[in-house]
Amino acid sequence: MAVEGELIGRLALRRRTPVLATLSYILREDTWGNGYATEAAKHVVQFAFTTAGLNRLEAMHHPANPASGHALAKAGFTRTGTCDRPVEDGNAVPNRVYGMQKP
């Protein structure tokens, strides 16, 4: 269980073009299911569209982690498709891709 003041994860906003960025996050497993990813994503979305001047955000998650898709949807993202990502054994995994336009 997380203790106040402890780092429980990381969220990143990576600018890909002047108006597009990718949102990514990872949380400690013992903090899953508490809404932290959704809450953090909502704050970063607001920052992206107001302060950072972005017009579009994208994110993706591994198909074995549907909870990340739920968190993205709760933060306002819409699923837009899949994107094959290579894994260690040389195969590709169809990650779920999400997007969001500036309101």
mmCIF file with all atom_site columns, C-alpha atoms in Angstrom:
data_model
loop_
_atom_site.group_PDB
_atom_site.id
_atom_site.type_symbol
_atom_site.label_atom_id
_atom_site.label_alt_id
_atom_site.label_comp_id
_atom_site.label_asym_id
_atom_site.label_entity_id
_atom_site.label_seq_id
_atom_site.pdbx_PDB_ins_code
_atom_site.Cartn_x
_atom_site.Cartn_y
_atom_site.Cartn_z
_atom_site.occupancy
_atom_site.B_iso_or_equiv
_atom_site.pdbx_formal_charge
_atom_site.auth_seq_id
_atom_site.auth_comp_id
_atom_site.auth_asym_id
_atom_site.auth_atom_id
_atom_site.pdbx_PDB_model_num
ATOM 1   C CA . MET A 1 1   ? 0.000   0.000   0.000   1.00 0.00 ? 1   MET A CA 1
ATOM 2   C CA . ALA A 1 2   ? 1.212   3.482   -0.869  1.00 0.00 ? 2   ALA A CA 1
ATOM 3   C CA . VAL A 1 3   ? 2.292   5.802   1.906   1.00 0.00 ? 3   VAL A CA 1
ATOM 4   C CA . GLU A 1 4   ? 1.687   9.549   1.599   1.00 0.00 ? 4   GLU A CA 1
ATOM 5   C CA . GLY A 1 5   ? 4.608   11.181  -0.167  1.00 0.00 ? 5   GLY A CA 1
ATOM 6   C CA . GLU A 1 6   ? 5.781   7.978   -1.900  1.00 0.00 ? 6   GLU A CA 1
ATOM 7   C CA . LEU A 1 7   ? 6.235   7.815   -5.645  1.00 0.00 ? 7   LEU A CA 1
ATOM 8   C CA . ILE A 1 8   ? 3.607   5.418   -7.002  1.00 0.00 ? 8   ILE A CA 1
ATOM 9   C CA . GLY A 1 9   ? 4.210   5.828   -10.701 1.00 0.00 ? 9   GLY A CA 1
ATOM 10  C CA . ARG A 1 10  ? 5.194   7.999   -13.597 1.00 0.00 ? 10  ARG A CA 1
ATOM 11  C CA . LEU A 1 11  ? 3.252   9.835   -16.276 1.00 0.00 ? 11  LEU A CA 1
ATOM 12  C CA . ALA A 1 12  ? 4.843   11.350  -19.374 1.00 0.00 ? 12  ALA A CA 1
ATOM 13  C CA . LEU A 1 13  ? 3.661   13.698  -22.095 1.00 0.00 ? 13  LEU A CA 1
ATOM 14  C CA . ARG A 1 14  ? 5.952   13.463  -25.130 1.00 0.00 ? 14  ARG A CA 1
ATOM 15  C CA . ARG A 1 15  ? 5.571   16.055  -27.864 1.00 0.00 ? 15  ARG A CA 1
ATOM 16  C CA . ARG A 1 16  ? 5.707   14.385  -31.303 1.00 0.00 ? 16  ARG A CA 1
ATOM 17  C CA . THR A 1 17  ? 4.916   17.457  -33.424 1.00 0.00 ? 17  THR A CA 1
ATOM 18  C CA . PRO A 1 18  ? 4.192   21.073  -32.467 1.00 0.00 ? 18  PRO A CA 1
ATOM 19  C CA . VAL A 1 19  ? 0.526   20.160  -31.860 1.00 0.00 ? 19  VAL A CA 1
ATOM 20  C CA . LEU A 1 20  ? 0.581   16.377  -31.088 1.00 0.00 ? 20  LEU A CA 1
ATOM 21  C CA . ALA A 1 21  ? 1.843   14.492  -28.038 1.00 0.00 ? 21  ALA A CA 1
ATOM 22  C CA . THR A 1 22  ? 1.779   10.965  -26.661 1.00 0.00 ? 22  THR A CA 1
ATOM 23  C CA . LEU A 1 23  ? 0.600   10.293  -23.112 1.00 0.00 ? 23  LEU A CA 1
ATOM 24  C CA . SER A 1 24  ? 2.078   7.331   -21.241 1.00 0.00 ? 24  SER A CA 1
ATOM 25  C CA . TYR A 1 25  ? 2.011   6.156   -17.655 1.00 0.00 ? 25  TYR A CA 1
ATOM 26  C CA . ILE A 1 26  ? 3.020   3.323   -15.385 1.00 0.00 ? 26  ILE A CA 1
ATOM 27  C CA . LEU A 1 27  ? 1.927   2.717   -11.797 1.00 0.00 ? 27  LEU A CA 1
ATOM 28  C CA . ARG A 1 28  ? 3.152   0.438   -9.049  1.00 0.00 ? 28  ARG A CA 1
ATOM 29  C CA . GLU A 1 29  ? 1.041   -2.692  -9.095  1.00 0.00 ? 29  GLU A CA 1
ATOM 30  C CA . ASP A 1 30  ? -0.029  -2.251  -5.464  1.00 0.00 ? 30  ASP A CA 1
ATOM 31  C CA . THR A 1 31  ? -1.774  1.018   -6.432  1.00 0.00 ? 31  THR A CA 1
ATOM 32  C CA . TRP A 1 32  ? -3.825  -0.318  -9.360  1.00 0.00 ? 32  TRP A CA 1
ATOM 33  C CA . GLY A 1 33  ? -7.597  0.045   -9.263  1.00 0.00 ? 33  GLY A CA 1
ATOM 34  C CA . ASN A 1 34  ? -7.705  3.287   -7.265  1.00 0.00 ? 34  ASN A CA 1
ATOM 35  C CA . GLY A 1 35  ? -8.280  5.712   -10.142 1.00 0.00 ? 35  GLY A CA 1
ATOM 36  C CA . TYR A 1 36  ? -4.818  7.272   -9.908  1.00 0.00 ? 36  TYR A CA 1
ATOM 37  C CA . ALA A 1 37  ? -4.024  6.818   -13.622 1.00 0.00 ? 37  ALA A CA 1
ATOM 38  C CA . THR A 1 38  ? -7.339  8.357   -14.658 1.00 0.00 ? 38  THR A CA 1
ATOM 39  C CA . GLU A 1 39  ? -6.974  11.301  -12.292 1.00 0.00 ? 39  GLU A CA 1
ATOM 40  C CA . ALA A 1 40  ? -3.389  11.999  -13.332 1.00 0.00 ? 40  ALA A CA 1
ATOM 41  C CA . ALA A 1 41  ? -4.266  11.671  -17.033 1.00 0.00 ? 41  ALA A CA 1
ATOM 42  C CA . LYS A 1 42  ? -7.115  14.181  -16.660 1.00 0.00 ? 42  LYS A CA 1
ATOM 43  C CA . HIS A 1 43  ? -4.730  16.754  -15.192 1.00 0.00 ? 43  HIS A CA 1
ATOM 44  C CA . VAL A 1 44  ? -2.162  16.213  -17.931 1.00 0.00 ? 44  VAL A CA 1
ATOM 45  C CA . VAL A 1 45  ? -4.864  16.439  -20.632 1.00 0.00 ? 45  VAL A CA 1
ATOM 46  C CA . GLN A 1 46  ? -5.932  19.806  -19.243 1.00 0.00 ? 46  GLN A CA 1
ATOM 47  C CA . PHE A 1 47  ? -2.311  20.999  -19.174 1.00 0.00 ? 47  PHE A CA 1
ATOM 48  C CA . ALA A 1 48  ? -1.710  19.719  -22.725 1.00 0.00 ? 48  ALA A CA 1
ATOM 49  C CA . PHE A 1 49  ? -4.660  21.578  -24.212 1.00 0.00 ? 49  PHE A CA 1
ATOM 50  C CA . THR A 1 50  ? -4.256  24.812  -22.244 1.00 0.00 ? 50  THR A CA 1
ATOM 51  C CA . THR A 1 51  ? -0.655  25.465  -21.255 1.00 0.00 ? 51  THR A CA 1
ATOM 52  C CA . ALA A 1 52  ? 1.259   23.313  -23.770 1.00 0.00 ? 52  ALA A CA 1
ATOM 53  C CA . GLY A 1 53  ? -0.814  24.422  -26.765 1.00 0.00 ? 53  GLY A CA 1
ATOM 54  C CA . LEU A 1 54  ? -1.422  20.915  -28.109 1.00 0.00 ? 54  LEU A CA 1
ATOM 55  C CA . ASN A 1 55  ? -4.369  20.004  -30.340 1.00 0.00 ? 55  ASN A CA 1
ATOM 56  C CA . ARG A 1 56  ? -4.213  16.199  -30.187 1.00 0.00 ? 56  ARG A CA 1
ATOM 57  C CA . LEU A 1 57  ? -3.117  13.517  -27.737 1.00 0.00 ? 57  LEU A CA 1
ATOM 58  C CA . GLU A 1 58  ? -2.521  9.831   -28.364 1.00 0.00 ? 58  GLU A CA 1
ATOM 59  C CA . ALA A 1 59  ? -1.900  6.856   -26.079 1.00 0.00 ? 59  ALA A CA 1
ATOM 60  C CA . MET A 1 60  ? -1.739  3.079   -26.324 1.00 0.00 ? 60  MET A CA 1
ATOM 61  C CA . HIS A 1 61  ? -1.749  0.034   -24.090 1.00 0.00 ? 61  HIS A CA 1
ATOM 62  C CA . HIS A 1 62  ? -0.918  -3.645  -24.292 1.00 0.00 ? 62  HIS A CA 1
ATOM 63  C CA . PRO A 1 63  ? -3.961  -5.866  -24.977 1.00 0.00 ? 63  PRO A CA 1
ATOM 64  C CA . ALA A 1 64  ? -3.270  -7.855  -21.798 1.00 0.00 ? 64  ALA A CA 1
ATOM 65  C CA . ASN A 1 65  ? -3.889  -4.702  -19.745 1.00 0.00 ? 65  ASN A CA 1
ATOM 66  C CA . PRO A 1 66  ? -7.503  -3.662  -20.451 1.00 0.00 ? 66  PRO A CA 1
ATOM 67  C CA . ALA A 1 67  ? -7.598  -1.590  -17.241 1.00 0.00 ? 67  ALA A CA 1
ATOM 68  C CA . SER A 1 68  ? -5.338  0.960   -18.960 1.00 0.00 ? 68  SER A CA 1
ATOM 69  C CA . GLY A 1 69  ? -7.913  1.262   -21.731 1.00 0.00 ? 69  GLY A CA 1
ATOM 70  C CA . HIS A 1 70  ? -10.615 1.905   -19.149 1.00 0.00 ? 70  HIS A CA 1
ATOM 71  C CA . ALA A 1 71  ? -8.463  4.579   -17.499 1.00 0.00 ? 71  ALA A CA 1
ATOM 72  C CA . LEU A 1 72  ? -7.851  6.271   -20.860 1.00 0.00 ? 72  LEU A CA 1
ATOM 73  C CA . ALA A 1 73  ? -11.563 6.194   -21.719 1.00 0.00 ? 73  ALA A CA 1
ATOM 74  C CA . LYS A 1 74  ? -12.451 7.707   -18.340 1.00 0.00 ? 74  LYS A CA 1
ATOM 75  C CA . ALA A 1 75  ? -9.916  10.466  -19.023 1.00 0.00 ? 75  ALA A CA 1
ATOM 76  C CA . GLY A 1 76  ? -11.696 11.281  -22.307 1.00 0.00 ? 76  GLY A CA 1
ATOM 77  C CA . PHE A 1 77  ? -9.767  9.256   -24.882 1.00 0.00 ? 77  PHE A CA 1
ATOM 78  C CA . THR A 1 78  ? -11.466 7.280   -27.661 1.00 0.00 ? 78  THR A CA 1
ATOM 79  C CA . ARG A 1 79  ? -10.106 4.045   -29.092 1.00 0.00 ? 79  ARG A CA 1
ATOM 80  C CA . THR A 1 80  ? -8.936  4.614   -32.660 1.00 0.00 ? 80  THR A CA 1
ATOM 81  C CA . GLY A 1 81  ? -7.400  1.267   -33.638 1.00 0.00 ? 81  GLY A CA 1
ATOM 82  C CA . THR A 1 82  ? -4.355  -0.909  -33.071 1.00 0.00 ? 82  THR A CA 1
ATOM 83  C CA . CYS A 1 83  ? -0.625  -0.610  -33.665 1.00 0.00 ? 83  CYS A CA 1
ATOM 84  C CA . ASP A 1 84  ? 1.682   -3.613  -33.869 1.00 0.00 ? 84  ASP A CA 1
ATOM 85  C CA . ARG A 1 85  ? 4.568   -3.311  -31.394 1.00 0.00 ? 85  ARG A CA 1
ATOM 86  C CA . PRO A 1 86  ? 7.506   -5.753  -31.468 1.00 0.00 ? 86  PRO A CA 1
ATOM 87  C CA . VAL A 1 87  ? 8.251   -7.847  -28.381 1.00 0.00 ? 87  VAL A CA 1
ATOM 88  C CA . GLU A 1 88  ? 11.385  -9.694  -27.236 1.00 0.00 ? 88  GLU A CA 1
ATOM 89  C CA . ASP A 1 89  ? 10.654  -12.909 -29.164 1.00 0.00 ? 89  ASP A CA 1
ATOM 90  C CA . GLY A 1 90  ? 10.442  -11.045 -32.478 1.00 0.00 ? 90  GLY A CA 1
ATOM 91  C CA . ASN A 1 91  ? 6.663   -11.233 -32.766 1.00 0.00 ? 91  ASN A CA 1
ATOM 92  C CA . ALA A 1 92  ? 4.360   -8.211  -32.823 1.00 0.00 ? 92  ALA A CA 1
ATOM 93  C CA . VAL A 1 93  ? 1.584   -7.446  -30.351 1.00 0.00 ? 93  VAL A CA 1
ATOM 94  C CA . PRO A 1 94  ? -1.417  -5.374  -31.502 1.00 0.00 ? 94  PRO A CA 1
ATOM 95  C CA . ASN A 1 95  ? -1.486  -2.612  -28.869 1.00 0.00 ? 95  ASN A CA 1
ATOM 96  C CA . ARG A 1 96  ? -4.740  -0.668  -28.519 1.00 0.00 ? 96  ARG A CA 1
ATOM 97  C CA . VAL A 1 97  ? -4.422  2.947   -29.710 1.00 0.00 ? 97  VAL A CA 1
ATOM 98  C CA . TYR A 1 98  ? -6.445  5.868   -28.310 1.00 0.00 ? 98  TYR A CA 1
ATOM 99  C CA . GLY A 1 99  ? -6.731  9.504   -29.293 1.00 0.00 ? 99  GLY A CA 1
ATOM 100 C CA . MET A 1 100 ? -8.237  12.773  -28.162 1.00 0.00 ? 100 MET A CA 1
ATOM 101 C CA . GLN A 1 101 ? -8.732  16.100  -29.946 1.00 0.00 ? 101 GLN A CA 1
ATOM 102 C CA . LYS A 1 102 ? -8.660  19.442  -28.182 1.00 0.00 ? 102 LYS A CA 1
ATOM 103 C CA . PRO A 1 103 ? -12.259 20.363  -27.306 1.00 0.00 ? 103 PRO A CA 1
#
